[in-house]
Coordinates of C-alpha atoms in Angstrom, one line a residue:
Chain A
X1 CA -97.4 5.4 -148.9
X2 CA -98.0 9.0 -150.6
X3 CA -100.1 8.4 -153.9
X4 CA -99.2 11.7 -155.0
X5 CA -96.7 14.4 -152.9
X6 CA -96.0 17.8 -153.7
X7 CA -93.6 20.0 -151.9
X8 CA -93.6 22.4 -150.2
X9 CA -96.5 22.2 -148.4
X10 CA -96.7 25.8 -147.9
X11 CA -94.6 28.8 -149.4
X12 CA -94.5 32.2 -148.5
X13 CA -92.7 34.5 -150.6
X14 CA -92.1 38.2 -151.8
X15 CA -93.2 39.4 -155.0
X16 CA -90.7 39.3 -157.7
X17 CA -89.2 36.0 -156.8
X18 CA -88.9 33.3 -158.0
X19 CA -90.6 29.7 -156.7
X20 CA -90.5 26.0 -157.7
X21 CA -93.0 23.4 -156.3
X22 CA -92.4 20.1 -156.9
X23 CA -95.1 16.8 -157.4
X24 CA -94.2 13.4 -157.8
X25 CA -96.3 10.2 -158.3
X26 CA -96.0 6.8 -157.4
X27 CA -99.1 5.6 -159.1
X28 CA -97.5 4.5 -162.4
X29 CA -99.8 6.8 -164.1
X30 CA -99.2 8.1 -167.4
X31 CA -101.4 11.8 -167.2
X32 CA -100.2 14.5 -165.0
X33 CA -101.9 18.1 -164.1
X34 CA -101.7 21.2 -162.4
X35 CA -104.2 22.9 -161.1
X36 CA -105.1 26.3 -159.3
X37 CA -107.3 27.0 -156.7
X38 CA -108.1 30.5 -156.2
X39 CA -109.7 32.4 -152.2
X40 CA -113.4 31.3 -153.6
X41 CA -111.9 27.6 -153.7
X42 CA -112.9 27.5 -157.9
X43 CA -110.1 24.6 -159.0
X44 CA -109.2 25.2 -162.6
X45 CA -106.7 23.2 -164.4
X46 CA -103.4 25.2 -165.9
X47 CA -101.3 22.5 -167.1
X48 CA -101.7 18.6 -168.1
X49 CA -98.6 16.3 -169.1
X50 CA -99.0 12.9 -170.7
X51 CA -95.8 10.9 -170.4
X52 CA -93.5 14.0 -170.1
X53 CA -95.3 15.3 -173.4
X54 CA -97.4 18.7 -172.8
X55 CA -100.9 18.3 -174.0
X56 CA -102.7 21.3 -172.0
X57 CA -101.7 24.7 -171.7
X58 CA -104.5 26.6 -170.1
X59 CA -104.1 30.7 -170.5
X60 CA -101.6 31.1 -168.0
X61 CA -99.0 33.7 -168.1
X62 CA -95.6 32.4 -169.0
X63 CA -93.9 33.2 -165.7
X64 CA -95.6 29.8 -165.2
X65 CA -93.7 27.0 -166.7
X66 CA -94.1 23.3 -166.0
X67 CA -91.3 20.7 -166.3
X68 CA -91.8 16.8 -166.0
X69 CA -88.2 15.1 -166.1
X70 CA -89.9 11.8 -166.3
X71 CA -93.6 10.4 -166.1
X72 CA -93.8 10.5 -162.5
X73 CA -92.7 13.8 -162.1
X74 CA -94.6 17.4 -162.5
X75 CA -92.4 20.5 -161.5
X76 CA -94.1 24.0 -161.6
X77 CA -91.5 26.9 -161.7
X78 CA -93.1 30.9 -161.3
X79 CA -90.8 33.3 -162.4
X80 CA -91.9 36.6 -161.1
X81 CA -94.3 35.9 -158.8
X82 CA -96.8 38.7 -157.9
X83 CA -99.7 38.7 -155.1
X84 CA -102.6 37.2 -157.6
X85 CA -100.5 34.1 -157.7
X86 CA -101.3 33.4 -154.4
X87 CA -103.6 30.4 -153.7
X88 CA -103.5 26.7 -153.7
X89 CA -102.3 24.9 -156.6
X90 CA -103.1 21.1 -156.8
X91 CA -101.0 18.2 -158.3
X92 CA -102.8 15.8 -159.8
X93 CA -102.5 12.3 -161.8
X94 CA -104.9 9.9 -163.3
X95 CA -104.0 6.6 -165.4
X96 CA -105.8 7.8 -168.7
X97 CA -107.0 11.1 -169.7
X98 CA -109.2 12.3 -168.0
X99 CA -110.1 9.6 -166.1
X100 CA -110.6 9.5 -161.9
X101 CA -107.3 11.9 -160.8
X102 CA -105.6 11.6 -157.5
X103 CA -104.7 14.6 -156.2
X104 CA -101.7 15.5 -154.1
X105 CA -102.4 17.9 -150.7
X106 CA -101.8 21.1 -152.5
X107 CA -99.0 24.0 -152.2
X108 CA -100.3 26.9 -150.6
X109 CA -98.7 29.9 -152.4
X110 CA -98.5 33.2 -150.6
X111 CA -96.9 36.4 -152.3
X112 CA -96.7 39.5 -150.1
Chain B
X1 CA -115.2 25.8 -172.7
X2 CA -118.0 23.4 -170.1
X3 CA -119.7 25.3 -167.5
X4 CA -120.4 23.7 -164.4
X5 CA -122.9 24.9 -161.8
X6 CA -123.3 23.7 -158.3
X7 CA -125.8 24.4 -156.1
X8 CA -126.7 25.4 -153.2
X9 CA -123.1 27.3 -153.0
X10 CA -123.3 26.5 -149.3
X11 CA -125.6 24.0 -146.9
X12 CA -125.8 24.2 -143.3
X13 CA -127.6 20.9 -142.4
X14 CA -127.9 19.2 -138.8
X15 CA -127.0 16.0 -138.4
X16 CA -129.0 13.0 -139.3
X17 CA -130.9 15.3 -142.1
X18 CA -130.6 14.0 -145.8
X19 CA -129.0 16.2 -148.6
X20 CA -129.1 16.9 -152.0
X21 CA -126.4 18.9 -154.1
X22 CA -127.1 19.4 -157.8
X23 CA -124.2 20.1 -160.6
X24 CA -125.8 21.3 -164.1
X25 CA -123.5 21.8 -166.9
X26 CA -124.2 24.1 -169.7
X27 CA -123.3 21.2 -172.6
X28 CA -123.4 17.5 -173.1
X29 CA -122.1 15.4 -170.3
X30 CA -119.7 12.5 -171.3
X31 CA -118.8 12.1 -168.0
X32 CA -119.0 13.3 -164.7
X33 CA -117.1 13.2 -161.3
X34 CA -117.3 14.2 -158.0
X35 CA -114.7 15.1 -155.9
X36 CA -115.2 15.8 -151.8
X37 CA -112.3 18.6 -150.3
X38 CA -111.7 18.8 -146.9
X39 CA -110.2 22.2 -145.8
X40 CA -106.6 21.9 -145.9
X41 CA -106.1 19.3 -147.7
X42 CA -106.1 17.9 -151.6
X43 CA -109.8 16.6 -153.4
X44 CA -110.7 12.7 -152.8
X45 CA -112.4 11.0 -155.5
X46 CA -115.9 9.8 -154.7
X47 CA -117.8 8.6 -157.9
X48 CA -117.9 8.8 -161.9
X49 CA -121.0 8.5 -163.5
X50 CA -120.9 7.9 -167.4
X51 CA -124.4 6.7 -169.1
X52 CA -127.4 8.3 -168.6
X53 CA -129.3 7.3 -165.7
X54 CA -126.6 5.9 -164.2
X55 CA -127.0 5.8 -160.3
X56 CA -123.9 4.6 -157.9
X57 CA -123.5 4.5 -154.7
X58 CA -120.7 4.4 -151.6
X59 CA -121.6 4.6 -148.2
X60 CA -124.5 6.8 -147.5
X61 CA -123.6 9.2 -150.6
X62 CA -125.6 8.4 -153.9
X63 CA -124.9 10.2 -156.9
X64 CA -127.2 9.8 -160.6
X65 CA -126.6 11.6 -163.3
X66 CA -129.4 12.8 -165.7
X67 CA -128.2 13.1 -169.3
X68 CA -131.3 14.7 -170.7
X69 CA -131.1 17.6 -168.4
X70 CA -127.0 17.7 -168.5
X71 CA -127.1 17.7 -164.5
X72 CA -126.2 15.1 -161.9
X73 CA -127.4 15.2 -158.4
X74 CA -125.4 13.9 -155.0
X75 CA -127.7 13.0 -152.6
X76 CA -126.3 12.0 -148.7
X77 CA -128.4 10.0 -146.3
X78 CA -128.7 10.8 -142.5
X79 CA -125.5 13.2 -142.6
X80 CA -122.9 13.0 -140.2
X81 CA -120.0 15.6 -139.3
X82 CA -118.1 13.6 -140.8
X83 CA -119.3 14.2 -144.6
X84 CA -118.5 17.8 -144.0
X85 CA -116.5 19.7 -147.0
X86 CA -116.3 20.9 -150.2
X87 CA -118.2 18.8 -152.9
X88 CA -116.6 19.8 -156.1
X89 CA -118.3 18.4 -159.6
X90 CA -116.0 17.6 -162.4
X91 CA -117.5 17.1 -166.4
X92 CA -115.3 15.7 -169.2
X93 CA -115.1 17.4 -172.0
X94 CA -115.8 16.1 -175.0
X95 CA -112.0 16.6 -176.0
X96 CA -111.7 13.6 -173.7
X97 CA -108.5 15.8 -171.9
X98 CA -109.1 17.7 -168.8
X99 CA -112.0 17.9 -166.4
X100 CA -113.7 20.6 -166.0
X101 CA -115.0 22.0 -162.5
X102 CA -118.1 23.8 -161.0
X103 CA -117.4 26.1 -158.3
X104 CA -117.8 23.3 -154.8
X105 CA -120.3 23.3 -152.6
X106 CA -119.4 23.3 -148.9
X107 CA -121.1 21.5 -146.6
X108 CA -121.6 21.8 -142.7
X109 CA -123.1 19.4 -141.0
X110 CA -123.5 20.1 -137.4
X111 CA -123.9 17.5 -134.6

């Protein structure tokens, strides 16, 4: 069984659209994250839920906005994508903050 | 913010030869982590280290972290292809809410 999933695996897309990925948990943890790995593989975090409540909110540009329906869900919409959006972005859970995270296989984002 | 810097960047190592990657931070450690990537694919966790001095170990991979110097070292015994990746350190800031991470060191280890 999948810990943590995220879908789509990879996405290839044109600038200006917009994309959704989508990470779900089966851990029963309470923390959720995002996370962005950029072509020099340096993972930085964007986003952190803690039972569907927002408590980190990294400078990112708002065309990024996570949504967590419920505890063990962590959506990322990108409204406008443009190419320095591409790279990997990581879901990510742990059972207290910050604790040990489990991460999910990543999304590979490509804009052209 | 936590700075976090790994080192060596990269490490090219045959196999059977032992290894040492260091992570320095540039404040007070409360805790630290480290996290292996293979290419392609999400980070597994390896170990957390939390008290000063504090040494654990899985496998052939030993990791100690020195509170003093705000820097914990991984160390891998007789390397096999196998521990080949990216060996990311992660430091908890003392908000207690995210980790933060140094830059990965990837490793090759060839047979």
């Amino acid at each position: 069984d999948t810990a943590v999933s995220q879908t789509p695996k990879y996405l290839v897309t044109q600038m200006g659209n917009d994309k959704s990925i989508k990470c779900e948990q089966n851990l029963g943890h309470d923390t959720m994250y995002w996370y962005k790995q950029d072509s020099k593989k340096f993972l930085k975090i964007m986003f952190s839920y803690n039972n569907k409540e927002l408590i980190i909110n990294e400078t990112v540009p708002n065309r990024f906005s996570p949504k967590s329906p419920d505890k063990a869900h962590l959506n990322l919409h990108i409204n406008s994508l443009e190419l320095g959006d591409s790279a990997v972005y990581f879901c990510a859970s742990s059972p207290i903050s910050p604790g040990e995270q489990f991460f999910g296989p990543g999304t590979r984002l490509t804009v052209l | 913010s936590q700075e976090l810097e790994q080192s060596p960047q990269s490490l090219i190592v045959q196999e059977g030869k032992n290894l040492t990657i260091n992570c320095t931070s540039s404040k007070t450690l409360y805790g630290l982590y480290w996290y292996k990537q293979k290419y392609g694919e999400g980070l597994i966790f390896l170990m957390m280290l939390q008290k000063g001095g504090e040494e654990k170990s899985h496998e052939k991979i030993t990791a100690k972290l020195d509170e003093k110097k705000q820097q914990s070292s991984l160390h891998i015994t007789a390397s096999q292809p196998s521990h080949a990746g990216i060996y990311l350190c992660g430091a908890d800031e003392t908000s207690g809410s995210r980790l933060t991470f140094g830059e990965g060191t990837q490793l090759t280890v060839n047979p």
